[in-house]
N, CA, C and O atoms as a MOPAC input file, in Angstrom:
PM7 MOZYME 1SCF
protein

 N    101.72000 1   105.87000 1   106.16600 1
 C    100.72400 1   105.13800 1   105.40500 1
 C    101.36100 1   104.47300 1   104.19400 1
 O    100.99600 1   103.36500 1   103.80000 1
 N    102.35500 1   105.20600 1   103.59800 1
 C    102.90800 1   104.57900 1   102.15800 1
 C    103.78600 1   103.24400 1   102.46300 1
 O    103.84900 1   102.12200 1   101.96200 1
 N    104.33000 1   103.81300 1   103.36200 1
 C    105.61900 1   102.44700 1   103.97000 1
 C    104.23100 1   100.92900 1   104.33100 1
 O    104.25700 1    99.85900 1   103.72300 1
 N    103.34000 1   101.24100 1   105.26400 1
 C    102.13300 1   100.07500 1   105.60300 1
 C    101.82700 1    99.34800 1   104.28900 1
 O    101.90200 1    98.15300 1   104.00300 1
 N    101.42400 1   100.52400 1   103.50500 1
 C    100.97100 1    99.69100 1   101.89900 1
 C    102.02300 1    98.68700 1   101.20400 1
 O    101.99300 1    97.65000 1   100.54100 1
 N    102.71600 1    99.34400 1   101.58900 1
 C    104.00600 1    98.56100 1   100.47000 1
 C    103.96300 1    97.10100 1   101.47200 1
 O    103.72000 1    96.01000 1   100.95700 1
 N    104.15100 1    97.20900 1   102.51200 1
 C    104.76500 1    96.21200 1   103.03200 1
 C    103.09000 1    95.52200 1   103.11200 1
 O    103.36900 1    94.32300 1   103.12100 1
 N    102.04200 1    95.57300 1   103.15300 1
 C    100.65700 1    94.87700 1   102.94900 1
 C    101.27300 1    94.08700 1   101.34000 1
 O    101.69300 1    92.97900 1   101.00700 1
 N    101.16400 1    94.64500 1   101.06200 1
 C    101.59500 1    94.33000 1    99.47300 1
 C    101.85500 1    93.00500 1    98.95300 1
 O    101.43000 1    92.45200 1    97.93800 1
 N    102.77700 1    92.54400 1   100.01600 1
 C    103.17800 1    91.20900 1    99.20200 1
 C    102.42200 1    90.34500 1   100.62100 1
 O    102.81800 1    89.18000 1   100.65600 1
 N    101.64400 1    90.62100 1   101.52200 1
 C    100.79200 1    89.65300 1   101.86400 1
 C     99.49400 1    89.46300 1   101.51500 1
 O     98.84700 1    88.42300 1   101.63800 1
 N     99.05600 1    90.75000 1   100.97300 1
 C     97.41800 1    91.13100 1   100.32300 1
 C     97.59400 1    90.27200 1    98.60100 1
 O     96.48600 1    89.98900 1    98.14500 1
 N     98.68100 1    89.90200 1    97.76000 1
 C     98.58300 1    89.79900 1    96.90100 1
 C     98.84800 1    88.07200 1    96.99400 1
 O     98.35500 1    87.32100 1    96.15200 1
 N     99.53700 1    87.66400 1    97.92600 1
 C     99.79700 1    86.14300 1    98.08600 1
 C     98.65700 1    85.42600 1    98.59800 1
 O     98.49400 1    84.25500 1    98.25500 1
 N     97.63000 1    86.15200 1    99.59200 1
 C     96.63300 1    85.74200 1   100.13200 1
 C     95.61000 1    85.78000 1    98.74400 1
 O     95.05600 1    84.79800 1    98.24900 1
 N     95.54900 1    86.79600 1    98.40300 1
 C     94.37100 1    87.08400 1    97.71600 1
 C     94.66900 1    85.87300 1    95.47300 1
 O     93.85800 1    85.73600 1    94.55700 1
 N     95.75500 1    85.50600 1    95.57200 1
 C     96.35200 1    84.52300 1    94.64700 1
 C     95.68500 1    83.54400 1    94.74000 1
 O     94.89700 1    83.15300 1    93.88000 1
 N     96.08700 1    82.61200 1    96.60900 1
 C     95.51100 1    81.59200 1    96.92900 1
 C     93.71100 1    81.86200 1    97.17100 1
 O     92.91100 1    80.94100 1    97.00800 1
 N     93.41500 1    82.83900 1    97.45200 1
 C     92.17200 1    82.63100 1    97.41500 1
 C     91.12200 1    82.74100 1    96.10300 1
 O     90.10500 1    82.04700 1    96.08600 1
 N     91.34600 1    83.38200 1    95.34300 1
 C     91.21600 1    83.29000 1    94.12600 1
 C     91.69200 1    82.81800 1    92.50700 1
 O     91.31000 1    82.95600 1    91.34400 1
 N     92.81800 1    82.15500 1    93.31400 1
 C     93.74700 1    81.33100 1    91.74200 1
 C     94.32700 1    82.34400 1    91.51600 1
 O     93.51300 1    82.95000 1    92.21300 1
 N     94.94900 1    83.07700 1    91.20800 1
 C     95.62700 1    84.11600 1    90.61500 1
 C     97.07000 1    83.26500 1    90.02700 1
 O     97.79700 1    82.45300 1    90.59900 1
 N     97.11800 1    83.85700 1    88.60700 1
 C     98.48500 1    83.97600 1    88.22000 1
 C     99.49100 1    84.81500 1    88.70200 1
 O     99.26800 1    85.83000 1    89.36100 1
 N    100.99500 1    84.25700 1    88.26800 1
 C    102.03300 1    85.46400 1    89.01200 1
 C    101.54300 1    86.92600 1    88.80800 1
 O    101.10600 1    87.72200 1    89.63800 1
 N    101.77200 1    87.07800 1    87.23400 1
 C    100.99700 1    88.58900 1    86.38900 1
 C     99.83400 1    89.35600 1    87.22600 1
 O     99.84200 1    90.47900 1    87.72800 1
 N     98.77600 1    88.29500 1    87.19600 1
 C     97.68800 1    88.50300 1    88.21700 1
 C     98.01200 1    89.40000 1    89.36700 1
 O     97.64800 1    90.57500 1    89.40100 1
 N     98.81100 1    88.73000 1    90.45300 1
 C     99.21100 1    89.27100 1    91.61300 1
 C     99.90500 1    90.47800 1    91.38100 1
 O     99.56700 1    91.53500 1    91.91400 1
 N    101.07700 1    90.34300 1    90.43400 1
 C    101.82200 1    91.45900 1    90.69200 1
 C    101.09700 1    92.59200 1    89.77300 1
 O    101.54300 1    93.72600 1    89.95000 1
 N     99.94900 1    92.44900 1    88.73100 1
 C     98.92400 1    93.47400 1    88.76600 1
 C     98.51500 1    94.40400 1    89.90400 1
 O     98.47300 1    95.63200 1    89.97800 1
 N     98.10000 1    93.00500 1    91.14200 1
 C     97.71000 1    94.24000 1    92.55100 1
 C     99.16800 1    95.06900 1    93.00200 1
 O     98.79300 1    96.04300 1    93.65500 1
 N    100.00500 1    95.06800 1    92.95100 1
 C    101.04000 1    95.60400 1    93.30200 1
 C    101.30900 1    97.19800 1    92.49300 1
 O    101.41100 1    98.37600 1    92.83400 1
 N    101.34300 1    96.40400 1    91.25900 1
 C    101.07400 1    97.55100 1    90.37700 1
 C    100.10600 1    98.70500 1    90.24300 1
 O    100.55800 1    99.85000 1    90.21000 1
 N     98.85700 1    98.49100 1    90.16800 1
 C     97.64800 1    98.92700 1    90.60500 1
 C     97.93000 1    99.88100 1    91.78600 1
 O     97.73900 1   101.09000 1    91.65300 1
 N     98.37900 1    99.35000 1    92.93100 1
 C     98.59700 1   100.43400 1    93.68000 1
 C    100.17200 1   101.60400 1    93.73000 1
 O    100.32800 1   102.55300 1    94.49800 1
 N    100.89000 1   101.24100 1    92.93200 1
 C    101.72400 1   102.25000 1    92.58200 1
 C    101.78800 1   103.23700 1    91.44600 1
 O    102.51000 1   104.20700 1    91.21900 1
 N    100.40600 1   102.44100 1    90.56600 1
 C     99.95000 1   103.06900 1    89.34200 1
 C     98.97600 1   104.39100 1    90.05300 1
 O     98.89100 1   105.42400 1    89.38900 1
 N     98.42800 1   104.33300 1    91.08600 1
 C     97.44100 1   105.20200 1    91.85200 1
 C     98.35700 1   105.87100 1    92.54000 1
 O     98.09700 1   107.02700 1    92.87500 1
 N     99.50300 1   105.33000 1    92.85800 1
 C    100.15000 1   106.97100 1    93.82100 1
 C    100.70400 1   107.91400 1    92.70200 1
 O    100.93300 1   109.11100 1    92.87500 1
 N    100.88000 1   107.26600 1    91.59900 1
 C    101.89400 1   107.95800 1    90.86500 1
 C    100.48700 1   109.28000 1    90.20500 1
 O    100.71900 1   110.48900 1    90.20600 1
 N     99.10700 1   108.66700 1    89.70300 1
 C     98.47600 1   109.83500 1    89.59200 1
 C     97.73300 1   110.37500 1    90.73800 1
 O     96.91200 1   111.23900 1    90.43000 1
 N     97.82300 1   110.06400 1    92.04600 1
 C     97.59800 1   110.48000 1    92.94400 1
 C     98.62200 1   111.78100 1    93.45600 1
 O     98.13300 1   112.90100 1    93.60900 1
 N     99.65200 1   111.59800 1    93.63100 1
 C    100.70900 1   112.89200 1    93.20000 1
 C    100.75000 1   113.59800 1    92.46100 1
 O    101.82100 1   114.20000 1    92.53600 1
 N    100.03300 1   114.00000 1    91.53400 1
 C     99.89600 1   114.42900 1    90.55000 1
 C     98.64100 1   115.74700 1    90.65900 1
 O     98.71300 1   116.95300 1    90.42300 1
 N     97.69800 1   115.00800 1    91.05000 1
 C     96.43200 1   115.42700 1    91.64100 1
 C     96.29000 1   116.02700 1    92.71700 1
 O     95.45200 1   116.91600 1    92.86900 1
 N     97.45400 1   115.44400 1    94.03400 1
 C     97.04500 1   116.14400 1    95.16700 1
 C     98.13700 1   117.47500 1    95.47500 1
 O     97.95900 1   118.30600 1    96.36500 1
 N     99.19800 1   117.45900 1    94.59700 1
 C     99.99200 1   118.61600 1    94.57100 1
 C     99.09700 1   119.80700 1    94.23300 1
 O     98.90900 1   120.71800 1    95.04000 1
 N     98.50400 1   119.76900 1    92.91300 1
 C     97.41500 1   120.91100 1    92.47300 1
 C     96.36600 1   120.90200 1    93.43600 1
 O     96.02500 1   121.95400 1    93.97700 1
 N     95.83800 1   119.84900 1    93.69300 1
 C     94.59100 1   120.20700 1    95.22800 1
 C     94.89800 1   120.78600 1    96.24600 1
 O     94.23000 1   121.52400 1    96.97100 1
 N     96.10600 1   120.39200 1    96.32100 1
 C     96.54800 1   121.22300 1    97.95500 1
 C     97.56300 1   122.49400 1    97.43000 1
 O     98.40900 1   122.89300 1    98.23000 1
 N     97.48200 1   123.05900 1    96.22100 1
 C     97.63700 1   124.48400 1    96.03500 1
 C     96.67900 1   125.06800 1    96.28000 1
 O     96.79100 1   126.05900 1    97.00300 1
 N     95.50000 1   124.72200 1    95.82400 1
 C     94.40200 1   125.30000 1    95.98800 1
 C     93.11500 1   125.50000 1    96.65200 1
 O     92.16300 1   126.27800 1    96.59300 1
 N     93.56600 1   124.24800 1    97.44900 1
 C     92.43300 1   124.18100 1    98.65900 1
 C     93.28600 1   124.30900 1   100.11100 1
 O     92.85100 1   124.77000 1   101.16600 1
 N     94.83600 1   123.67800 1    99.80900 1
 C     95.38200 1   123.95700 1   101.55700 1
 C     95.70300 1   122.11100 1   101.89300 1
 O     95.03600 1   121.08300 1   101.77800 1
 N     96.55900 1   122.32000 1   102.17300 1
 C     97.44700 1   120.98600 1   102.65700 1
 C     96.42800 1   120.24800 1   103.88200 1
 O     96.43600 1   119.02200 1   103.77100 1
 N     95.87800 1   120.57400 1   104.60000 1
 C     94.59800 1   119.91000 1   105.64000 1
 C     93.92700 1   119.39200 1   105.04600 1
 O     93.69100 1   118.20400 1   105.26700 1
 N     93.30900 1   120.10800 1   103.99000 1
 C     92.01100 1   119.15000 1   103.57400 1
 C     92.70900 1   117.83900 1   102.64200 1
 O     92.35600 1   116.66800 1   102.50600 1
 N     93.84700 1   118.61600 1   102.08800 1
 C     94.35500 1   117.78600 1   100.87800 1
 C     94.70000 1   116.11100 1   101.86300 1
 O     94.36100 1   115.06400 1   101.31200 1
 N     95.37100 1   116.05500 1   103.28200 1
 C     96.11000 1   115.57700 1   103.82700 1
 C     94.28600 1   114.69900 1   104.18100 1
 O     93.93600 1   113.75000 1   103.48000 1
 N     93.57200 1   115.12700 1   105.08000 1
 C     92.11000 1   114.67300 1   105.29900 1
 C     91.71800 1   113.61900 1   104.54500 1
 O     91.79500 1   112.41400 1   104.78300 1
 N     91.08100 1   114.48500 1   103.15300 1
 C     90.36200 1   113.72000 1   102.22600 1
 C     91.40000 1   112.67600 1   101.54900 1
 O     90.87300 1   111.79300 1   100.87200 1
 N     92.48900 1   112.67200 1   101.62700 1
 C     93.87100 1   111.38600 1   101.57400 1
 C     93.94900 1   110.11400 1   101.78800 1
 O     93.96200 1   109.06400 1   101.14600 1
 N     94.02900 1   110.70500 1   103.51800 1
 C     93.79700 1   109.83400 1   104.27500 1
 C     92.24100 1   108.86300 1   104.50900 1
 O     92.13400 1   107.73600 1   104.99500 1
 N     91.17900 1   109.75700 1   103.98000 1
 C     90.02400 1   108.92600 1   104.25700 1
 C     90.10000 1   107.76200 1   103.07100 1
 O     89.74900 1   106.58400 1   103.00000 1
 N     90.70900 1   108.66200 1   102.22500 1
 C     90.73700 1   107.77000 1   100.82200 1
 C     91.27600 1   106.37600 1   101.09300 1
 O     90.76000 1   105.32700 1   100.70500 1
 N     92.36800 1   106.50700 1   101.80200 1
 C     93.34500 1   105.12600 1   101.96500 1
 C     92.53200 1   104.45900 1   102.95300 1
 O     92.49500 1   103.24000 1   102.78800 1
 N     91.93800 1   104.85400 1   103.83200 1
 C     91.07400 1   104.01300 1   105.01900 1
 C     89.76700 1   103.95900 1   104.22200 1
 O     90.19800 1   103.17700 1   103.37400 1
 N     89.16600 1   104.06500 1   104.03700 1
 C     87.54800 1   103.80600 1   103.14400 1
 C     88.17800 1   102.66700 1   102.19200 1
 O     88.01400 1   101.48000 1   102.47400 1
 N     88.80900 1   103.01700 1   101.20200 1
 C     89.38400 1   102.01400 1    99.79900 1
 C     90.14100 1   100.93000 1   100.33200 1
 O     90.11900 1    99.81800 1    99.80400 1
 N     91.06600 1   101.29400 1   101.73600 1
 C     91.51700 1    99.81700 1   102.39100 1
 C     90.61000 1    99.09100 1   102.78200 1
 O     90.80600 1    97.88300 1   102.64400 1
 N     89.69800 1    99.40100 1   103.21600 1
 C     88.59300 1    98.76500 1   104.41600 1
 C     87.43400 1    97.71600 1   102.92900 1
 O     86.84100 1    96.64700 1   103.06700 1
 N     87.53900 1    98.66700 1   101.61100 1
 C     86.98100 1    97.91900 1   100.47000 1
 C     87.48000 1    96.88800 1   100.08100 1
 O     86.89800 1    95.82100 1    99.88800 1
 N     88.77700 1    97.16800 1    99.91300 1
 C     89.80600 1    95.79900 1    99.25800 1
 C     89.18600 1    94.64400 1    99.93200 1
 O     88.55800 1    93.69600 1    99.46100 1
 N     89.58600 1    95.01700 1   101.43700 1
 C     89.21400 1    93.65100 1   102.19100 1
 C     87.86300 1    92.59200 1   102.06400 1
 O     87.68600 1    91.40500 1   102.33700 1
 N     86.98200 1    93.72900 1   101.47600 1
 C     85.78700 1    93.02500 1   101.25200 1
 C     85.30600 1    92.87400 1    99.69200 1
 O     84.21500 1    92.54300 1    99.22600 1
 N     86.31500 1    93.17600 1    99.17800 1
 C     86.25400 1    92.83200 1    97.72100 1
 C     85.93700 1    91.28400 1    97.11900 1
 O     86.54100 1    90.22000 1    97.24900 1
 N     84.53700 1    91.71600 1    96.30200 1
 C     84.15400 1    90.10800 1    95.46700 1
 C     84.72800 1    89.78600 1    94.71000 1
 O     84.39200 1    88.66500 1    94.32900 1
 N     85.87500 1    90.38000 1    93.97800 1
 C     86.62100 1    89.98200 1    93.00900 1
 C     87.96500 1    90.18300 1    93.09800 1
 O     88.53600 1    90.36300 1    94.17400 1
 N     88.64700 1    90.16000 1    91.76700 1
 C     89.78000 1    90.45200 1    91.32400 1
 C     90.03000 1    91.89300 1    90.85600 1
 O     90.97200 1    92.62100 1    91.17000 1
 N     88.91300 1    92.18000 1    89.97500 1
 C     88.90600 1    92.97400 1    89.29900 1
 C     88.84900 1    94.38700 1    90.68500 1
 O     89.61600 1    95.32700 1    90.89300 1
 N     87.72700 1    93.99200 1    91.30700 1
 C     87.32600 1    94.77200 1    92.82800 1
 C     87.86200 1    95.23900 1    93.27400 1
 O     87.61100 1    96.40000 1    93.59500 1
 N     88.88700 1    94.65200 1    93.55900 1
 C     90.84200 1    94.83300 1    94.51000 1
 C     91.41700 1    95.53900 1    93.69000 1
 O     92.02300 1    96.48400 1    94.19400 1
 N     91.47900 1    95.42300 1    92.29100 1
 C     92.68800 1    96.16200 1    91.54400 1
 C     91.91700 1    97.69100 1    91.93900 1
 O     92.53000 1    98.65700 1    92.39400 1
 N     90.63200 1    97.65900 1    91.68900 1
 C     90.06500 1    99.48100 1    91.58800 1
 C     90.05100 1    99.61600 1    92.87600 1
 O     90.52700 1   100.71600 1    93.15600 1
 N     89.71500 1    98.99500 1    93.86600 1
 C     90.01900 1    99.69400 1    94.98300 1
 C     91.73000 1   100.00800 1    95.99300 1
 O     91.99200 1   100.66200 1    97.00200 1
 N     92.63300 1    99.06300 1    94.95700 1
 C     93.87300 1    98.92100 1    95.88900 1
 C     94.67100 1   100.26300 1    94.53600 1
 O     95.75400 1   100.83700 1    94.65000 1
 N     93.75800 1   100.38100 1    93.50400 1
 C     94.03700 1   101.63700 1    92.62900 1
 C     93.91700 1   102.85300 1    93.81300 1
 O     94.95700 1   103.40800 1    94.16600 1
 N     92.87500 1   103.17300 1    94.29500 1
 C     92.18900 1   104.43000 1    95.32900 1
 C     93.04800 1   104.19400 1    95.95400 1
 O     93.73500 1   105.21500 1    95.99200 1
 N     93.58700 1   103.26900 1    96.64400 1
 C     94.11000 1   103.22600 1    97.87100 1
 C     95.45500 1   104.18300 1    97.39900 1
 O     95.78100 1   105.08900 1    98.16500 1
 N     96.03800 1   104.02900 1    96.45300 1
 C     97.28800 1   104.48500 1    95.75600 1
 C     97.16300 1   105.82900 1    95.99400 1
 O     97.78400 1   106.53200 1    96.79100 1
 N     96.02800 1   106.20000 1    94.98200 1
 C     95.52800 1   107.50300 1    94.41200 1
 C     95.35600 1   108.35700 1    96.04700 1
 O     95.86100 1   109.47200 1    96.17000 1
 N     94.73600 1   107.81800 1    97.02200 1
 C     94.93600 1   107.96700 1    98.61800 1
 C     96.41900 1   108.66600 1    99.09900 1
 O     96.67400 1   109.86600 1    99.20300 1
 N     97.02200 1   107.86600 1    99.27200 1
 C     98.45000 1   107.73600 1    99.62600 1
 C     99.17600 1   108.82700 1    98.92100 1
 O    100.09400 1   109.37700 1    99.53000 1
 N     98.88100 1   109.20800 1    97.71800 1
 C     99.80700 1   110.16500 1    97.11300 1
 C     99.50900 1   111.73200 1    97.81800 1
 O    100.34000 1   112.61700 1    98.02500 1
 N     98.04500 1   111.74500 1    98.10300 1
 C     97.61100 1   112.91900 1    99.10600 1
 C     98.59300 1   112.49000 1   100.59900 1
 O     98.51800 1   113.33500 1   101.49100 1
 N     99.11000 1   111.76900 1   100.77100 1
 C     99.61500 1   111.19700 1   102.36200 1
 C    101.12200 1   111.92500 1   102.09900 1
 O    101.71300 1   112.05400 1   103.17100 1
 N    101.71200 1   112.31400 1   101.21000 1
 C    102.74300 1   113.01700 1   101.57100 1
 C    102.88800 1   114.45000 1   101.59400 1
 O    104.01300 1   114.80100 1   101.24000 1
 N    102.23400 1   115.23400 1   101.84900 1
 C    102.00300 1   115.76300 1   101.75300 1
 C    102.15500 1   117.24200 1   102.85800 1
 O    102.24200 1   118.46100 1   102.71500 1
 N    102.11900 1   116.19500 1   104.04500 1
 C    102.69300 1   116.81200 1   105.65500 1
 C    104.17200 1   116.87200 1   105.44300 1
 O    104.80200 1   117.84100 1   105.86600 1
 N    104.92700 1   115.61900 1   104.63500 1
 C    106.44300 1   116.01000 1   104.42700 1
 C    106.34000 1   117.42900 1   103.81400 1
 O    107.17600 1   118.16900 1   104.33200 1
 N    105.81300 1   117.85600 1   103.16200 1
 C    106.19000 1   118.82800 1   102.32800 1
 C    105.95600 1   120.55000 1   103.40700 1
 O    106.32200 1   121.72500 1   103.39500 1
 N    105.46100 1   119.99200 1   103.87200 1
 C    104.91400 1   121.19600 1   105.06400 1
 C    105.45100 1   121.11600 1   106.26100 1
 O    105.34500 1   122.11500 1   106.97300 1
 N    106.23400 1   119.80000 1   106.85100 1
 C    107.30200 1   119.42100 1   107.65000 1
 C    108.98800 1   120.17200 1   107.01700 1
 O    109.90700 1   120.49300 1   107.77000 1
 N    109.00600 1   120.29200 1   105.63400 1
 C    110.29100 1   120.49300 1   105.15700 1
 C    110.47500 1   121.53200 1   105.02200 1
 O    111.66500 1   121.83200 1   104.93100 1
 N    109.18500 1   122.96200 1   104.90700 1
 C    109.20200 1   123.94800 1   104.67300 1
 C    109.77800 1   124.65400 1   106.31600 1
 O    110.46600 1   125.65300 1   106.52700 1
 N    109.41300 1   124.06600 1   106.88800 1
 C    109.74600 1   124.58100 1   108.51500 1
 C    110.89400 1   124.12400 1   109.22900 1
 O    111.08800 1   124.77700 1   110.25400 1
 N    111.61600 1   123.32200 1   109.04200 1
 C    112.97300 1   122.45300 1   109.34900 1
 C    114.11900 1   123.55000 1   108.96400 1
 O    114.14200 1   123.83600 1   107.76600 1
 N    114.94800 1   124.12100 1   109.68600 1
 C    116.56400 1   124.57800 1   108.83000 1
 C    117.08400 1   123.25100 1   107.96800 1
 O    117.05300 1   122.03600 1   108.16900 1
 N    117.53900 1   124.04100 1   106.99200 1
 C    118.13500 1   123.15400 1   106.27100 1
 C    118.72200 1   122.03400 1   107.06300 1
 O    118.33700 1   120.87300 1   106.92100 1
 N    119.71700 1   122.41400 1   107.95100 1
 C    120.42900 1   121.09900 1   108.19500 1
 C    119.91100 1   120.21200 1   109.03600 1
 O    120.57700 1   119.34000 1   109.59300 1
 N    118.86400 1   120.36000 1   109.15500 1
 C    118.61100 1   118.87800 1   110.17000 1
 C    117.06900 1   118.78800 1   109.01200 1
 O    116.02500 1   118.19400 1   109.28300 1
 N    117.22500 1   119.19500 1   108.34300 1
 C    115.66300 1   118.69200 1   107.18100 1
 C    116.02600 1   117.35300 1   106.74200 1
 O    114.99000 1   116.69900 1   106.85900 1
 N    116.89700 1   116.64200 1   106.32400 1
 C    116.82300 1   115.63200 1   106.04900 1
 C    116.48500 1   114.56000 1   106.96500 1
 O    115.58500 1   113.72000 1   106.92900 1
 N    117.53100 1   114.81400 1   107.89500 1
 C    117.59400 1   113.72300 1   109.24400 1
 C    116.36400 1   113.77900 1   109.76800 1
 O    115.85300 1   112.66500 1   109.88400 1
 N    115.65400 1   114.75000 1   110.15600 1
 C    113.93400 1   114.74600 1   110.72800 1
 C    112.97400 1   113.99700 1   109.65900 1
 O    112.09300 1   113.23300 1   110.05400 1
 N    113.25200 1   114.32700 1   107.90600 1
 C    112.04500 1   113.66600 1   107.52800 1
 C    112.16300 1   112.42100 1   107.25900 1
 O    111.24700 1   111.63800 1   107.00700 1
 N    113.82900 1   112.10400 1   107.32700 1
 C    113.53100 1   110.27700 1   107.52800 1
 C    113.36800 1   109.73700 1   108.86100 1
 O    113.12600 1   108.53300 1   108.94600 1
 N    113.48000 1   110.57800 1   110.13800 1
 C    112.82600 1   109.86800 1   111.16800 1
 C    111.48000 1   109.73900 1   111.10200 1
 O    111.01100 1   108.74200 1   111.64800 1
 N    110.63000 1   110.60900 1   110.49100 1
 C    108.93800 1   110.35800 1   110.28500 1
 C    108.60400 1   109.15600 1   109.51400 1
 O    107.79600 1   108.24200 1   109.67000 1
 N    109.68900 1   109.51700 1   108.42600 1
 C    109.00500 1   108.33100 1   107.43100 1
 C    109.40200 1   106.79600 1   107.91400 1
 O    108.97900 1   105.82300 1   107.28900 1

């Protein structure tokens, strides 16, 4: 899901420029916006999924990034996109979360090589 976003990124922000005028700043706001949301999205879903369990944490994540993607798209504004491509962030930071539960179970030596074949 994180790798999709990024790479949406610079077509959601070029489209959404021309369709609304956007300045450079403008655009690379949406960019920002959504790395500003993973960064407290990580933050948040580390302590949630101590305490509730990596499933739900991984679940309610993922709905986050599909509900808040599915908003962007239908967003009336500028402003619209930044708070929802914010969620989408805040989403995504719950999305790593299977690495961490993938890495606990791997022997060391092939833990690396397996979690960059996922990602």
């Amino acid at each position: 899901a994180d790798s999709l976003e990024v790479n949406l990124l610079s077509f959601l922000s070029t489209c959404a420029g021309d369709e609304w005028h956007l300045s450079d700043t403008q655009k690379a706001t949406i960019t920002g916006s959504v790395f500003l949301g993973v960064l407290f999205g990580t933050i948040f879903w580390g302590e949630f999924s101590a305490r509730y369990g990596r499933k739900l944490t991984f679940i309610v994540g993922c709905s986050l990034v599909a509900i808040s993607g599915v908003l962007s798209g239908l967003s009336p504004s500028y402003y619209w996109l930044l708070l929802f491509r914010s969620i989408v962030g805040f989403g995504v930071g719950g999305a790593y979360v299977p690495f961490d539960l993938l890495a606990e179970f791997l022997p060391p030596s092939h833990r690396g090589k397996f979690l960059i074949y996922i990602e």
